[in-house]
CSV table of C-alpha atoms in Angstrom, one decimal:
chain,number,residue,atom,x,y,z
L,1137,UNK,CA,-4.8,-1.1,-20.4
L,1138,UNK,CA,-8.4,-0.2,-20.2
L,1139,UNK,CA,-10.6,2.8,-19.9
L,1140,UNK,CA,-12.3,2.8,-16.4
L,1141,UNK,CA,-15.1,4.3,-17.4
L,1142,UNK,CA,-18.0,0.7,-16.4
L,1143,UNK,CA,-18.8,1.5,-12.5
L,1144,UNK,CA,-18.7,-1.6,-10.4
L,1145,UNK,CA,-20.4,-2.4,-7.1
L,1146,UNK,CA,-17.3,-3.9,-5.5
L,1147,UNK,CA,-17.9,-6.4,-2.8
L,1148,UNK,CA,-17.9,-3.9,-0.2
L,1149,UNK,CA,-21.0,-2.3,-2.3
L,1150,UNK,CA,-23.3,-0.8,0.9
L,1151,UNK,CA,-20.7,-0.6,3.2
L,1152,UNK,CA,-20.5,2.9,4.2
L,1153,UNK,CA,-17.2,4.8,5.7
L,1154,UNK,CA,-16.3,7.8,7.5
L,1155,UNK,CA,-12.9,9.2,6.8
L,1156,UNK,CA,-11.2,11.7,8.7
L,1157,UNK,CA,-8.6,13.4,6.1
L,1158,UNK,CA,-4.9,12.7,7.0
L,1159,UNK,CA,-2.0,11.7,5.2
L,1160,UNK,CA,-0.6,8.7,4.0
L,1161,UNK,CA,-1.7,5.2,4.9
L,1162,UNK,CA,-4.9,6.5,6.2
L,1163,UNK,CA,-6.2,7.8,2.6
L,1164,UNK,CA,-4.3,4.6,1.3
L,1165,UNK,CA,-7.3,2.4,3.3
L,1166,UNK,CA,-10.0,4.4,2.8
L,1167,UNK,CA,-9.0,4.5,-0.7
L,1168,UNK,CA,-8.8,0.8,-1.3
L,1169,UNK,CA,-11.9,0.3,0.7
L,1170,UNK,CA,-13.5,2.9,-2.0
L,1171,UNK,CA,-12.3,0.9,-4.8
L,1172,UNK,CA,-13.9,-2.9,-3.5
L,1173,UNK,CA,-17.3,-0.4,-3.7
L,1174,UNK,CA,-17.6,1.5,-0.1
L,1175,UNK,CA,-19.1,5.0,0.0
L,1176,UNK,CA,-16.2,6.7,1.4
L,1177,UNK,CA,-17.3,9.9,2.6
L,1178,UNK,CA,-14.1,12.1,3.5
L,1179,UNK,CA,-14.4,15.0,5.8
L,1180,UNK,CA,-11.0,17.7,4.6
L,1181,UNK,CA,-10.4,20.5,6.6
L,1182,UNK,CA,-10.9,23.9,4.8
L,1183,UNK,CA,-7.2,24.9,3.9
L,1184,UNK,CA,-6.2,22.0,3.1
L,1185,UNK,CA,-3.3,20.9,5.0
L,1186,UNK,CA,0.4,19.7,3.8
L,1187,UNK,CA,2.2,19.4,1.1
L,1188,UNK,CA,0.2,21.8,-0.5
L,1189,UNK,CA,-1.1,19.2,-4.1
L,1190,UNK,CA,-4.0,19.6,-6.9
L,1191,UNK,CA,-6.7,17.4,-4.8
L,1192,UNK,CA,-7.5,16.7,-8.9
L,1193,UNK,CA,-4.5,14.9,-8.8
L,1194,UNK,CA,-4.2,12.8,-5.5
L,1195,UNK,CA,-5.0,9.4,-6.5
L,1196,UNK,CA,-5.4,7.8,-3.4
L,1197,UNK,CA,-8.7,10.3,-3.4
L,1198,UNK,CA,-10.2,8.2,-6.0
L,1199,UNK,CA,-13.6,6.7,-5.2
L,1200,UNK,CA,-14.2,9.3,-2.4
L,1201,UNK,CA,-16.7,11.9,-2.0
L,1202,UNK,CA,-15.6,15.0,0.0
L,1203,UNK,CA,-17.1,17.4,2.5
L,1204,UNK,CA,-15.5,20.2,4.4
L,1205,UNK,CA,-15.4,20.6,7.9
L,1206,UNK,CA,-13.5,22.2,10.9
L,1207,UNK,CA,-13.3,20.2,13.6
L,1208,UNK,CA,-11.6,22.3,15.7
L,1209,UNK,CA,-15.8,24.8,15.2
L,1210,UNK,CA,-18.5,24.3,18.1
L,1211,UNK,CA,-20.8,22.3,15.8
L,1212,UNK,CA,-18.5,19.9,14.5
L,1213,UNK,CA,-18.0,17.0,16.5
L,1214,UNK,CA,-22.1,16.6,16.6
L,1215,UNK,CA,-21.9,16.8,12.3
L,1216,UNK,CA,-19.1,13.7,13.1
L,1217,UNK,CA,-21.2,11.7,15.5
L,1218,UNK,CA,-24.3,12.1,12.6
L,1219,UNK,CA,-22.0,10.8,9.9
L,1220,UNK,CA,-20.7,8.0,12.5
L,1221,UNK,CA,-23.8,7.1,14.0
L,1222,UNK,CA,-25.0,6.2,10.1
L,1223,UNK,CA,-21.5,5.0,9.2
L,1224,UNK,CA,-20.2,1.1,9.3
L,1225,UNK,CA,-16.4,2.2,9.2
L,1226,UNK,CA,-14.6,5.0,10.9
L,1227,UNK,CA,-11.1,5.8,10.1
L,1228,UNK,CA,-8.9,8.9,11.6
L,1229,UNK,CA,-4.9,9.3,11.8
L,1230,UNK,CA,-4.5,11.8,14.3
L,1231,UNK,CA,-1.8,11.5,17.2
L,1232,UNK,CA,-3.0,9.7,20.5
L,1233,UNK,CA,-5.7,11.5,22.6
L,1234,UNK,CA,-6.3,14.2,19.3
L,1235,UNK,CA,-9.7,12.6,18.5
L,1236,UNK,CA,-11.0,12.2,22.4
L,1237,UNK,CA,-9.9,15.9,22.2
L,1238,UNK,CA,-12.1,17.1,19.5
L,1239,UNK,CA,-15.4,14.7,20.9
L,1240,UNK,CA,-15.1,11.8,18.5
L,1241,UNK,CA,-13.1,9.9,19.9
L,1242,UNK,CA,-14.1,5.8,20.1
L,1243,UNK,CA,-16.3,6.7,23.4
L,1244,UNK,CA,-19.3,8.9,22.0
L,1245,UNK,CA,-19.0,7.0,18.5
L,1246,UNK,CA,-19.8,3.9,19.8
L,1247,UNK,CA,-22.5,5.8,22.3
L,1248,UNK,CA,-24.0,6.8,18.9
L,1249,UNK,CA,-23.3,3.6,17.0
L,1250,UNK,CA,-22.9,0.8,18.8
L,1251,UNK,CA,-21.7,-1.4,15.4
L,1252,UNK,CA,-19.2,0.8,14.5
L,1253,UNK,CA,-15.1,0.1,13.6
L,1254,UNK,CA,-13.4,2.7,14.1
L,1255,UNK,CA,-10.3,2.4,12.8
L,1256,UNK,CA,-6.6,4.3,14.2
L,1257,UNK,CA,-4.1,4.4,11.5
L,1258,UNK,CA,-1.1,5.8,13.4
L,1259,UNK,CA,3.4,5.2,13.2
L,1260,UNK,CA,4.1,4.2,16.2
L,1261,UNK,CA,0.5,2.7,17.7
L,1262,UNK,CA,-2.0,4.5,20.5
L,1263,UNK,CA,1.0,3.5,23.1
L,1264,UNK,CA,3.9,2.7,24.1
L,1265,UNK,CA,6.8,5.4,24.5
L,1266,UNK,CA,6.9,6.8,21.6
L,1267,UNK,CA,3.3,6.9,20.8
L,1268,UNK,CA,3.1,10.9,21.5
L,1269,UNK,CA,6.0,11.5,19.3
L,1270,UNK,CA,5.6,12.7,15.3
L,1271,UNK,CA,7.3,10.7,13.1
L,1272,UNK,CA,7.7,8.8,9.5
L,1273,UNK,CA,7.7,5.9,7.3
L,1274,UNK,CA,11.3,5.5,7.1
L,1275,UNK,CA,11.5,6.1,11.1
L,1276,UNK,CA,9.0,3.3,11.9
L,1277,UNK,CA,11.2,0.5,9.6
L,1278,UNK,CA,14.3,1.6,11.1
L,1279,UNK,CA,13.0,0.3,14.1
L,1280,UNK,CA,11.4,-2.3,13.2
L,1281,UNK,CA,14.2,-4.0,12.0
L,1282,UNK,CA,13.2,-3.7,8.0
L,1283,UNK,CA,15.1,-0.7,7.4
L,1284,UNK,CA,18.1,-2.6,8.3
L,1285,UNK,CA,17.5,-5.5,5.8
L,1286,UNK,CA,17.6,-3.0,2.7
L,1287,UNK,CA,20.4,-1.9,0.2
L,1288,UNK,CA,24.2,-3.1,0.1
L,1289,UNK,CA,26.3,-4.7,2.0
L,1290,UNK,CA,28.4,-1.2,1.9
L,1291,UNK,CA,27.0,1.4,2.5
L,1292,UNK,CA,24.0,2.4,4.5
L,1293,UNK,CA,20.9,1.2,4.4
L,1294,UNK,CA,17.9,2.3,1.3
L,1295,UNK,CA,14.1,3.8,1.8
L,1296,UNK,CA,12.5,1.9,-0.4
L,1297,UNK,CA,9.8,4.9,-0.9
L,1298,UNK,CA,7.0,4.9,2.0
L,1299,UNK,CA,5.6,1.8,0.1
L,1300,UNK,CA,7.2,-0.7,2.9
L,1301,UNK,CA,6.2,1.2,6.1
L,1302,UNK,CA,3.1,3.6,5.0
L,1303,UNK,CA,0.9,1.4,2.8
L,1304,UNK,CA,2.4,-2.2,3.3
L,1305,UNK,CA,3.0,-2.0,7.3
L,1306,UNK,CA,0.1,0.3,7.3
L,1307,UNK,CA,-2.9,0.6,5.2
L,1308,UNK,CA,-2.7,-2.8,4.4
L,1309,UNK,CA,-2.9,-4.4,7.8
L,1310,UNK,CA,-5.9,-0.9,8.5
L,1311,UNK,CA,-8.1,-2.6,6.5
L,1312,UNK,CA,-7.0,-6.4,7.3
L,1313,UNK,CA,-8.0,-5.0,10.8
L,1314,UNK,CA,-11.7,-3.0,9.3
L,1315,UNK,CA,-12.7,-6.2,7.3
L,1316,UNK,CA,-12.4,-8.4,10.3
L,1317,UNK,CA,-13.8,-5.9,12.7
L,1318,UNK,CA,-16.6,-5.9,9.8
L,1319,UNK,CA,-17.1,-9.2,10.6
L,1320,UNK,CA,-17.2,-9.6,13.6
L,1321,UNK,CA,-20.1,-6.7,13.8
L,1322,UNK,CA,-21.8,-8.2,12.1
L,1323,UNK,CA,-22.0,-11.2,13.4
L,1324,UNK,CA,-22.6,-10.1,17.2
L,1325,UNK,CA,-23.8,-6.2,17.0
L,1326,UNK,CA,-20.6,-5.0,18.4
L,1327,UNK,CA,-18.1,-2.8,16.7
L,1328,UNK,CA,-14.5,-2.1,18.1
L,1329,UNK,CA,-11.3,0.1,17.7
L,1330,UNK,CA,-9.3,-1.1,15.4
L,1331,UNK,CA,-5.0,0.2,16.4
L,1332,UNK,CA,-3.5,-0.1,12.9
L,1333,UNK,CA,0.7,1.2,13.9
L,1334,UNK,CA,3.0,0.6,10.7
L,1335,UNK,CA,5.4,-0.3,13.3
L,1336,UNK,CA,3.2,-3.5,14.1
L,1337,UNK,CA,2.9,-3.8,10.8
L,1338,UNK,CA,6.1,-3.8,9.6
L,1339,UNK,CA,7.1,-5.9,11.4
L,1340,UNK,CA,4.3,-8.3,11.5
L,1341,UNK,CA,6.1,-8.6,7.3
L,1342,UNK,CA,9.1,-9.6,9.0
L,1343,UNK,CA,7.9,-12.8,10.4
L,1344,UNK,CA,9.4,-15.3,7.9
L,1345,UNK,CA,12.5,-13.8,7.8
L,1346,UNK,CA,12.5,-14.0,12.2
L,1347,UNK,CA,12.0,-18.1,11.8
L,1348,UNK,CA,14.8,-18.3,9.4
L,1349,UNK,CA,16.9,-15.8,11.9
L,1350,UNK,CA,16.5,-18.1,14.9
L,1351,UNK,CA,17.2,-21.1,12.7
L,1352,UNK,CA,20.5,-19.9,11.9
L,1353,UNK,CA,19.4,-19.6,8.3
L,1354,UNK,CA,19.3,-16.1,8.3
L,1355,UNK,CA,22.7,-13.7,9.1
L,1356,UNK,CA,21.8,-10.1,10.4
L,1357,UNK,CA,23.5,-8.2,8.3
L,1358,UNK,CA,22.9,-6.4,4.5
L,1359,UNK,CA,23.1,-8.2,1.6
L,1360,UNK,CA,24.4,-11.5,2.6
L,1361,UNK,CA,20.9,-13.7,2.6
L,1362,UNK,CA,19.2,-15.7,-0.2
L,1363,UNK,CA,16.4,-13.2,-0.6
L,1364,UNK,CA,18.0,-9.6,0.2
L,1365,UNK,CA,20.2,-9.0,-2.8
L,1366,UNK,CA,23.4,-11.3,-1.2
L,1367,UNK,CA,22.9,-14.0,-3.1
L,1368,UNK,CA,24.4,-13.5,-7.3
L,1369,UNK,CA,21.1,-15.3,-8.7
L,1370,UNK,CA,18.6,-13.8,-7.2
L,1371,UNK,CA,20.1,-9.9,-7.5
L,1372,UNK,CA,19.8,-7.5,-10.0
L,1373,UNK,CA,22.2,-6.9,-13.1
L,1374,UNK,CA,23.6,-3.6,-15.0
L,1375,UNK,CA,23.1,-3.6,-19.0
L,1376,UNK,CA,24.9,-1.9,-21.5
L,1377,UNK,CA,22.1,-0.1,-21.9
L,1378,UNK,CA,23.2,1.3,-18.6
L,1379,UNK,CA,19.3,-0.4,-17.8
L,1380,UNK,CA,18.9,-3.4,-15.7
L,1381,UNK,CA,17.7,-7.2,-15.5
L,1382,UNK,CA,16.7,-8.7,-12.2
L,1383,UNK,CA,17.1,-12.2,-11.3
L,1384,UNK,CA,15.6,-14.7,-9.0
L,1385,UNK,CA,16.3,-18.1,-10.2
L,1386,UNK,CA,16.3,-19.7,-6.8
L,1387,UNK,CA,15.1,-23.4,-7.4
L,1388,UNK,CA,17.4,-25.6,-9.6
L,1389,UNK,CA,15.7,-26.4,-12.3
L,1390,UNK,CA,15.4,-22.2,-13.0
L,1391,UNK,CA,18.7,-22.0,-12.2
L,1392,UNK,CA,20.1,-24.5,-14.5
L,1393,UNK,CA,17.8,-22.8,-17.1
L,1394,UNK,CA,18.7,-19.3,-16.3
L,1395,UNK,CA,22.6,-20.1,-16.5
L,1396,UNK,CA,21.6,-21.8,-20.3
L,1397,UNK,CA,20.4,-18.8,-21.8
L,1398,UNK,CA,23.2,-16.4,-19.9
L,1399,UNK,CA,25.5,-18.6,-21.8
L,1400,UNK,CA,27.9,-19.5,-18.6
L,1401,UNK,CA,26.2,-23.4,-18.2
L,1402,UNK,CA,29.9,-24.7,-18.6
L,1403,UNK,CA,31.9,-22.1,-17.1
L,1404,UNK,CA,30.0,-21.2,-13.9
L,1405,UNK,CA,30.9,-22.8,-10.8
L,1406,UNK,CA,28.9,-24.6,-8.1
L,1407,UNK,CA,26.0,-22.3,-6.6
L,1408,UNK,CA,25.4,-24.4,-4.0
L,1409,UNK,CA,28.9,-23.3,-1.9
L,1410,UNK,CA,28.7,-20.0,-0.8
L,1411,UNK,CA,32.1,-19.2,-1.2
L,1412,UNK,CA,31.7,-19.3,-4.6
L,1413,UNK,CA,29.1,-16.6,-4.4
L,1414,UNK,CA,31.5,-13.4,-5.4
L,1415,UNK,CA,33.1,-15.5,-8.3
L,1416,UNK,CA,29.7,-16.3,-9.7
L,1417,UNK,CA,28.1,-12.8,-9.0
L,1418,UNK,CA,30.7,-11.4,-11.3
L,1419,UNK,CA,30.5,-14.2,-14.4
L,1420,UNK,CA,26.9,-12.4,-14.2
L,1421,UNK,CA,27.8,-8.8,-14.0
L,1422,UNK,CA,29.8,-9.7,-17.2
L,1423,UNK,CA,27.3,-11.4,-19.1
L,1424,UNK,CA,24.8,-8.6,-18.6
L,1425,UNK,CA,26.7,-5.9,-19.1
L,1426,UNK,CA,27.4,-7.0,-22.3
L,1427,UNK,CA,23.7,-6.2,-24.3
L,1428,UNK,CA,21.2,-3.6,-23.7
L,1429,UNK,CA,18.1,-4.5,-21.5
L,1430,UNK,CA,16.0,-5.5,-24.5
L,1431,UNK,CA,18.1,-7.6,-26.2
L,1432,UNK,CA,18.1,-9.7,-22.6
L,1433,UNK,CA,14.6,-9.5,-22.6
L,1434,UNK,CA,14.4,-11.4,-25.9
L,1435,UNK,CA,16.8,-13.9,-24.6
L,1436,UNK,CA,14.2,-15.0,-21.8
L,1437,UNK,CA,10.9,-14.0,-23.0
L,1438,UNK,CA,9.1,-17.5,-22.6
L,1439,UNK,CA,11.2,-19.2,-20.3
L,1440,UNK,CA,11.4,-20.4,-16.8
L,1441,UNK,CA,14.1,-18.3,-16.2
L,1442,UNK,CA,13.1,-16.1,-13.9
L,1443,UNK,CA,14.7,-13.3,-15.0
L,1444,UNK,CA,12.3,-9.9,-15.7
L,1445,UNK,CA,13.4,-6.2,-16.3
L,1446,UNK,CA,13.6,-3.9,-14.4
L,1447,UNK,CA,11.0,-1.1,-15.2
L,1448,UNK,CA,10.9,2.3,-14.5
L,1449,UNK,CA,7.2,3.5,-13.6
L,1450,UNK,CA,5.5,5.0,-16.6
L,1451,UNK,CA,6.9,2.2,-18.9
L,1452,UNK,CA,5.1,-0.2,-16.4
L,1453,UNK,CA,1.7,0.3,-18.3
L,1454,UNK,CA,3.3,-1.1,-21.5
L,1455,UNK,CA,4.8,-4.1,-20.5
L,1456,UNK,CA,2.2,-7.2,-22.1
L,1457,UNK,CA,1.5,-8.6,-19.4
L,1458,UNK,CA,0.1,-6.4,-17.0
L,1459,UNK,CA,-1.4,-4.7,-20.0
L,1460,UNK,CA,-3.4,-8.1,-20.8
L,1461,UNK,CA,-4.4,-8.0,-16.9
L,1462,UNK,CA,-5.3,-4.2,-17.4
L,1463,UNK,CA,-3.6,-3.6,-14.2
L,1464,UNK,CA,-3.4,0.3,-15.0
L,1465,UNK,CA,-6.2,1.6,-16.2
L,1466,UNK,CA,-7.5,5.1,-17.7
L,1467,UNK,CA,-9.2,7.1,-15.6
L,1468,UNK,CA,-9.9,11.3,-16.0
L,1469,UNK,CA,-7.2,11.1,-18.9
L,1470,UNK,CA,-4.2,9.7,-15.9
L,1471,UNK,CA,-2.6,6.2,-15.9
L,1472,UNK,CA,-3.4,4.4,-12.5
L,1473,UNK,CA,-2.8,1.1,-11.0
L,1474,UNK,CA,-6.8,-0.5,-11.3
L,1475,UNK,CA,-8.5,-1.8,-8.5
L,1476,UNK,CA,-7.0,-5.0,-6.5
L,1477,UNK,CA,-7.4,-7.4,-6.2
L,1478,UNK,CA,-10.1,-9.2,-8.8
L,1479,UNK,CA,-13.6,-10.5,-8.0
L,1480,UNK,CA,-15.3,-12.9,-10.1
L,1481,UNK,CA,-19.3,-11.9,-8.7
L,1482,UNK,CA,-18.3,-8.6,-7.7
L,1483,UNK,CA,-15.8,-6.9,-10.1
L,1484,UNK,CA,-14.1,-3.2,-8.6
L,1485,UNK,CA,-13.9,0.0,-10.4
L,1486,UNK,CA,-12.7,3.3,-10.4
L,1487,UNK,CA,-15.9,4.8,-10.1
L,1488,UNK,CA,-15.1,8.1,-9.5
L,1489,UNK,CA,-11.9,10.4,-9.8
L,1490,UNK,CA,-9.7,12.2,-6.7
L,1491,UNK,CA,-12.6,13.9,-4.3
L,1492,UNK,CA,-12.8,17.9,-4.3
L,1493,UNK,CA,-13.1,18.9,-1.0
L,1494,UNK,CA,-16.4,20.0,0.0
L,1495,UNK,CA,-17.6,19.3,-3.3
L,1496,UNK,CA,-20.5,16.6,-2.8
L,1497,UNK,CA,-21.6,18.1,0.8
L,1498,UNK,CA,-25.2,18.3,-1.0
L,1499,UNK,CA,-25.3,14.8,-2.5
L,1500,UNK,CA,-23.7,13.0,1.0
L,1501,UNK,CA,-26.1,15.0,2.8
L,1502,UNK,CA,-28.9,13.7,1.3
L,1503,UNK,CA,-27.7,10.3,0.8
L,1504,UNK,CA,-27.0,9.3,4.1
L,1505,UNK,CA,-30.4,11.6,5.4
L,1506,UNK,CA,-28.6,13.7,7.5
L,1507,UNK,CA,-30.8,15.9,9.7
L,1508,UNK,CA,-32.2,19.0,8.1
L,1509,UNK,CA,-30.1,21.8,10.2
L,1510,UNK,CA,-26.6,19.5,9.8
L,1511,UNK,CA,-27.0,19.2,6.1
L,1512,UNK,CA,-27.7,22.8,6.1
L,1513,UNK,CA,-24.6,23.3,7.6
L,1514,UNK,CA,-22.4,20.8,5.4
L,1515,UNK,CA,-23.4,22.7,2.3
L,1516,UNK,CA,-23.5,26.1,3.1
L,1517,UNK,CA,-20.2,26.0,5.0
L,1518,UNK,CA,-22.0,27.0,8.1
L,1519,UNK,CA,-19.9,24.2,11.1
């Protein structure tokens, strides 16, 4: 690990982002922009939001600054529009129509700043029968067909935390949309609205699978395919100490090395016949169960067998490869993923810890050159 204390400008240095406080994918997307060097101002609401957690521990608010503002107060819209007038990107994650009712929808924001990229993060999207309904990651994955691909053949699908929906289908697609729209705005002088919906992003992630399905190369059920745990040489196996090893020996030459190091090259039946897969799975499982995870890790170390130990969140930062690449950083006494991806000319960094609600109002008012009356209200909390 490394201690991320040296400031890095990052490739988005000079880009200003306004984030209206929310949950899940919006804050993570804004964090990613902040990691890449943007000046992210988070507009927090007095009293916080659910769930109540210590703001100092919310890593998705690192590389941001915060001011407090009750968006329902009479002067709130004017203050937000002053920020929007000076920003490049505006992020909100309300249900459709809420920002408009608050007076900070795309219309008034673009009147003040025609170049603004107005990014909307929702689960269902800005239109459609479910647009006004509440929802969460697991439901978005459910109707997009993604959740139905997870888990064993017997039993229910398995929720992959909120990584696949909120953050992959949501945050990352929002950031892709923001960067594309920002490029367009700089080329043309015209901003636009980015409608990022988790159902859209999650469905889009399955593009390759839909292609295989259409070609008859994918079965529309769990654990029945090459990449969903159905294949015995692309699966996870338990070890003698209750841990696990992940096997991804797809290509023939990698598979040959895998069965050789596993010690079953003379007894394993032909892998190309799916009828042999149950027998192969049993052989592999029996062998892995005979040694500990550490012992198998040593056996496969330095090979191209495509076998890796399954590590916990606390173990991952200590893996030799991740430690050598400094994939994790320590900042403020907390071990956390370092900014990604990496840039040769404009390296990113963790420049500051999680923003404390309202702590940066004076600095924001100064740096963003807000009118004196607005600056006073932000600093004194008179908004």
